[in-house]
Coordinates of C-alpha atoms in Angstrom, one line a residue:
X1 CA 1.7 -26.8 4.5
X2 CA -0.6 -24.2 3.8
X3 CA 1.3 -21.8 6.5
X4 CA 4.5 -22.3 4.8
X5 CA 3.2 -21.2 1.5
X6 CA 1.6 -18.0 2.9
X7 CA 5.2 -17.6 4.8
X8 CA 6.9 -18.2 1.4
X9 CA 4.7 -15.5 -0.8
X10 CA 4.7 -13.4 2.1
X11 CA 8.5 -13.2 2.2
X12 CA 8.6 -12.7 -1.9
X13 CA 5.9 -10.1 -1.6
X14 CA 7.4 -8.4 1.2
X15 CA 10.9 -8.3 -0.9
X16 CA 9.2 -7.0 -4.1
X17 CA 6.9 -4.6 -2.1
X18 CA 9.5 -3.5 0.0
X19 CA 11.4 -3.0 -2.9
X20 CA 9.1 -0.3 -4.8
X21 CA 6.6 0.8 -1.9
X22 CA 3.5 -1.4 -2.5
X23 CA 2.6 -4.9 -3.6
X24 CA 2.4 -7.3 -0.9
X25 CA -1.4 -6.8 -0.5
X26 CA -2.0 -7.6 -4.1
X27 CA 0.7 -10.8 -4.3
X28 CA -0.5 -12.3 -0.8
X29 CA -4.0 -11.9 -0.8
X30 CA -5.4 -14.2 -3.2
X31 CA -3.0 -16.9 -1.1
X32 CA -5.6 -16.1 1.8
X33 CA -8.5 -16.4 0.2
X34 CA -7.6 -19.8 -1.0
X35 CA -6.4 -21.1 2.5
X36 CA -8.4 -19.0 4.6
X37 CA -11.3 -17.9 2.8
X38 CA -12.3 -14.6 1.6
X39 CA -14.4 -13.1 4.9
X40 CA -11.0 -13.6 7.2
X41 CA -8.6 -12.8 3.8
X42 CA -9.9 -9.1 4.8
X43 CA -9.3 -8.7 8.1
X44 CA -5.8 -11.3 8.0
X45 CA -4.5 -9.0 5.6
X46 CA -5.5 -5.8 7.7
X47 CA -3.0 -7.1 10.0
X48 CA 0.0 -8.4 7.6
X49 CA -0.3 -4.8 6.6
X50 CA 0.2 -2.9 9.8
X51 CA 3.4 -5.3 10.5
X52 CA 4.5 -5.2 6.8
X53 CA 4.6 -1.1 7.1
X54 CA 5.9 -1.0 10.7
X55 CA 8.8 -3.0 9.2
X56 CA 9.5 -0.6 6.3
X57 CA 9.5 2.1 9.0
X58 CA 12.1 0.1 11.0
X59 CA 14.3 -0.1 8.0
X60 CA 14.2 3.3 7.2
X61 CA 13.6 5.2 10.5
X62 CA 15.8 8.0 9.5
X63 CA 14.6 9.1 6.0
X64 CA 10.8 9.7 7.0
X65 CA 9.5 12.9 6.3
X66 CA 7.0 13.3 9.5
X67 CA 5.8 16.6 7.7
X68 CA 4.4 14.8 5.1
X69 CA 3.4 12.0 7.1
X70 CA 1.2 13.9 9.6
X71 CA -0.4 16.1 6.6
X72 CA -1.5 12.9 4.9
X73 CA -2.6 10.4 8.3
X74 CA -4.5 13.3 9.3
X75 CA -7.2 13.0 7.2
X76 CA -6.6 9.2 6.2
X77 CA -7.0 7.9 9.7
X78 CA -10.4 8.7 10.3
X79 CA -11.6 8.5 6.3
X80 CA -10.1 4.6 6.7
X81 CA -12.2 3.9 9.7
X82 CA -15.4 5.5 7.8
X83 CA -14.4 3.3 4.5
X84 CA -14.1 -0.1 6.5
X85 CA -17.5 0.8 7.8
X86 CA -18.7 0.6 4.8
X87 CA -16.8 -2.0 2.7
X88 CA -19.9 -4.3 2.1
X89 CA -22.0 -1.2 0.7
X90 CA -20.4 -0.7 -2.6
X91 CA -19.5 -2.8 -5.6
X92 CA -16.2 -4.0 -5.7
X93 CA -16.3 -4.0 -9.3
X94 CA -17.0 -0.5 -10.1
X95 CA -14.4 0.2 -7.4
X96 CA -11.9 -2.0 -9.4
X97 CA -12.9 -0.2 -13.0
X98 CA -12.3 3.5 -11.3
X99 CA -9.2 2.8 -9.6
X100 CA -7.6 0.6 -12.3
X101 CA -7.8 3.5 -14.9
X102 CA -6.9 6.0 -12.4
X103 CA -3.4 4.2 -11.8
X104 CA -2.8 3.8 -15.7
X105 CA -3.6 7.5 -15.8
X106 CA -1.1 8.7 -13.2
X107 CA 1.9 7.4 -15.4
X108 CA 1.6 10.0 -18.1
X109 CA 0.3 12.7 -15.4
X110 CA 3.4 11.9 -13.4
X111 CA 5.4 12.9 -16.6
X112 CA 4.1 15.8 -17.2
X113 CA 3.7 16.9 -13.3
X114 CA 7.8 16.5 -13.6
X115 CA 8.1 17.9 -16.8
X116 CA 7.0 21.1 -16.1
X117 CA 8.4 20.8 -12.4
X118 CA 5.0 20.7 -10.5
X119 CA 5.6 18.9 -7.3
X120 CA 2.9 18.1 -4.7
X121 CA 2.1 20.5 -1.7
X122 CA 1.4 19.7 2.0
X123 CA -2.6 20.2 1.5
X124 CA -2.1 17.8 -1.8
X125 CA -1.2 15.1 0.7
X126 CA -4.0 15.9 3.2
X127 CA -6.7 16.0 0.6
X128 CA -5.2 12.8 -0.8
X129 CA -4.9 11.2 2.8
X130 CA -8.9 11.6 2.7
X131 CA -9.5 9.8 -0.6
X132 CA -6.7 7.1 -0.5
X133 CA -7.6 6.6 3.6
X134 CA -11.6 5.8 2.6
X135 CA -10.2 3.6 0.0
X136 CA -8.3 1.6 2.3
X137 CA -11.1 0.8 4.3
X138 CA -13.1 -0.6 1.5
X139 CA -10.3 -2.4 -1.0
X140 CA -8.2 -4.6 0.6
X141 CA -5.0 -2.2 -1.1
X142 CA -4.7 1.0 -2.1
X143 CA -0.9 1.3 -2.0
X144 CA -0.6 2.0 -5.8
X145 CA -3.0 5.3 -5.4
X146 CA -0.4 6.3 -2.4
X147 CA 2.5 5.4 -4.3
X148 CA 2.1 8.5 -6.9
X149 CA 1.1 11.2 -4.2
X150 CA 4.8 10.8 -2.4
X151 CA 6.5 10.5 -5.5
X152 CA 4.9 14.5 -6.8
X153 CA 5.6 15.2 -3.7
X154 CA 9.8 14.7 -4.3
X155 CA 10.6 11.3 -2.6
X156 CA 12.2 8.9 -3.8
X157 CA 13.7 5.4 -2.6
X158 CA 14.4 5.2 1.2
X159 CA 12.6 8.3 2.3
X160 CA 9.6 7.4 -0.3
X161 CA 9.1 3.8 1.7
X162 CA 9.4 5.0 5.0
X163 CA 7.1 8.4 4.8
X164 CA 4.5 6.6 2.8
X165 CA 4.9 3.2 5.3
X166 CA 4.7 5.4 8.4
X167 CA 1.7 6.8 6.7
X168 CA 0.0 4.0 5.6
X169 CA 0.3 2.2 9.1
X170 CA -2.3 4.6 10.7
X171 CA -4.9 3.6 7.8
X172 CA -4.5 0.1 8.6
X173 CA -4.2 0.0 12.6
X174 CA -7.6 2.0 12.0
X175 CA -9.6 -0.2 9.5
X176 CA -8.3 -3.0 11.5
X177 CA -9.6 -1.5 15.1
X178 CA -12.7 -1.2 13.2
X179 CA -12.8 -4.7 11.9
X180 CA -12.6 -6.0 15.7
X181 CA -14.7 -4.1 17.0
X182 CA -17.8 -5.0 14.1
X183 CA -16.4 -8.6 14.9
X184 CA -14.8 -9.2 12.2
X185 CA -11.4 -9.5 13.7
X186 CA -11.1 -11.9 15.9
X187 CA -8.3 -13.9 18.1
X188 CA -7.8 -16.6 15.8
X189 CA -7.9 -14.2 12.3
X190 CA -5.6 -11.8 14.4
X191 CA -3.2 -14.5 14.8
X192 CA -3.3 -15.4 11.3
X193 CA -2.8 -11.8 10.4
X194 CA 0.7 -11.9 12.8
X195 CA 2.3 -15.0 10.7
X196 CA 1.5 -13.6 7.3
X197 CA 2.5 -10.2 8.8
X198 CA 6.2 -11.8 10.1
X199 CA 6.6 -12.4 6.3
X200 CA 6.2 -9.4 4.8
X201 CA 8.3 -8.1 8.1
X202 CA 11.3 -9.9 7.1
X203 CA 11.3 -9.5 3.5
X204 CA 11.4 -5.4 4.0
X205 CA 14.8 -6.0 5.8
X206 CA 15.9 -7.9 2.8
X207 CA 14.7 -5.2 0.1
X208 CA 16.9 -2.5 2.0
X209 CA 19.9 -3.9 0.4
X210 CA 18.4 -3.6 -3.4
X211 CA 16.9 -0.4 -2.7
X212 CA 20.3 1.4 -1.2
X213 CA 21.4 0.3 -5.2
X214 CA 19.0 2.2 -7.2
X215 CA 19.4 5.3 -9.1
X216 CA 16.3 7.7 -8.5
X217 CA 15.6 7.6 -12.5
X218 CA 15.4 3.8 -12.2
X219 CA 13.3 3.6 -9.0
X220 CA 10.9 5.7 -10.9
X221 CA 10.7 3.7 -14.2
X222 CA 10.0 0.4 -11.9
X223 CA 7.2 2.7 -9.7
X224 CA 5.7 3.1 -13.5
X225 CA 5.5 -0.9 -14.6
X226 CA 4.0 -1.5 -11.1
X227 CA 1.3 1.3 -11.5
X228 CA 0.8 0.1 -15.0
X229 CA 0.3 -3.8 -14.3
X230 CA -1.5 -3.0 -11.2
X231 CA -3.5 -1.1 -12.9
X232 CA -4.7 -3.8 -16.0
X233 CA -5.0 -6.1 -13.2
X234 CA -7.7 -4.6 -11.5
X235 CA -9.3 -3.7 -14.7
X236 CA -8.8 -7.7 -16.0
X237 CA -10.5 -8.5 -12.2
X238 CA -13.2 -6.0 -13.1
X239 CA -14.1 -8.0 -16.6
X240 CA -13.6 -11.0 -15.1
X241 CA -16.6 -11.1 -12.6

């Protein structure tokens, strides 16, 4: 029974997240750490991720922008592996408080970024590939900080989910390399990681048909309630513990 829940939120979070670009990490984890615990919930969802972005790739092979993909996995990839190094170094609270208020922040900076018809440049996603990619290693998601960088960049629906997928898949296939290899990612939590992972997998397939719907101006409003409640919810976890 507890595998059939995980499969159940993992195909709603892989709907939803496939839906605006992010998500399933916040939705399934805390269904991992109450069936698995939270020292495999980590490393389980290291894995869901890879296959959860690998399948938003598969959907949307076409629309990826590789430009802006390699610009921003360039620096990520290595700046995840460093930040999953060092994930049981900081406080997960102070990392909660600063990225909760950045996220509430980057609504109104979006809107003013398109008002004045600033968009974001090549080095804008490499520099942000550095920040969000340490991130990754230490949070268990940082999809919501990735989520505004592609949109000031100019995507929007299909191309939005696949460039920022295929980017986010390097960040994860490296924080989870460097899980196994401190230990931390073993047969048994790698197998985990591939049920919750075939999920998220399907549920990307069943968000294309809802995306292919949306006007731009109404993908954008929803990307603004997500980065808004994602963003009290960390800051609600933060007061919490």
């Amino acid at each position: 029974m507890g595998y059939l829940f995980v499969l159940i939120v993992g195909l709603i979070a892989g709907t939803l997240s496939g839906i605006v670009g992010t998500g399933s990490s916040i939705m399934l984890m805390p269904v991992l750490i109450y069936e698995f615990g939270p020292k495999q919930a980590v490393p389980i969802m290291a894995v869901a991720a890879v296959m959860a972005n690998l399948s938003r790739i598969l959907a949307w092979w076409r629309d990826v922008d590789w430009r802006a993909c390699a610009a921003y996995s360039i620096t990520g990839i290595p700046a995840a592996a460093l930040g999953a190094r060092t994930l049981l170094a900081l406080p997960s609270r102070a990392v909660d408080i600063a990225i909760g208020l950045f996220l509430i922040a980057m609504v109104p900076v979006r809107h003013w970024l398109a008002r004045h018809q600033l968009k974001a440049q090549l080095w804008h996603l490499a520099l942000g590939g550095a920040i969000i990619g340490y991130l990754t290693g230490i949070v268990v998601s940082t999809g919501p900080l990735s989520v505004p960088l592609f949109l000031f960049y100019g995507l929007t629906r299909g191309a939005f989910l696949a460039t920022e997928a295929a980017s986010s898949l390097g960040l994860y296939l490296s924080k989870s390399v460097t899980f196994e290899r401190f230990g931390a990612l073993t047969a048994d939590v790698a197998l985990k990681g591939l049920i919750a992972g075939s999920s998220l997998m399907a549920g990307a397939f069943v968000a294309k048909r809802f995306v292919l719907r949306l006007e731009p101006d109404v993908f954008r409003v929803i990307m603004d309630g997500i980065m808004l409640l994602a963003g009290a919810s960390l800051l609600w976890s933060a007061a919490s513990h």
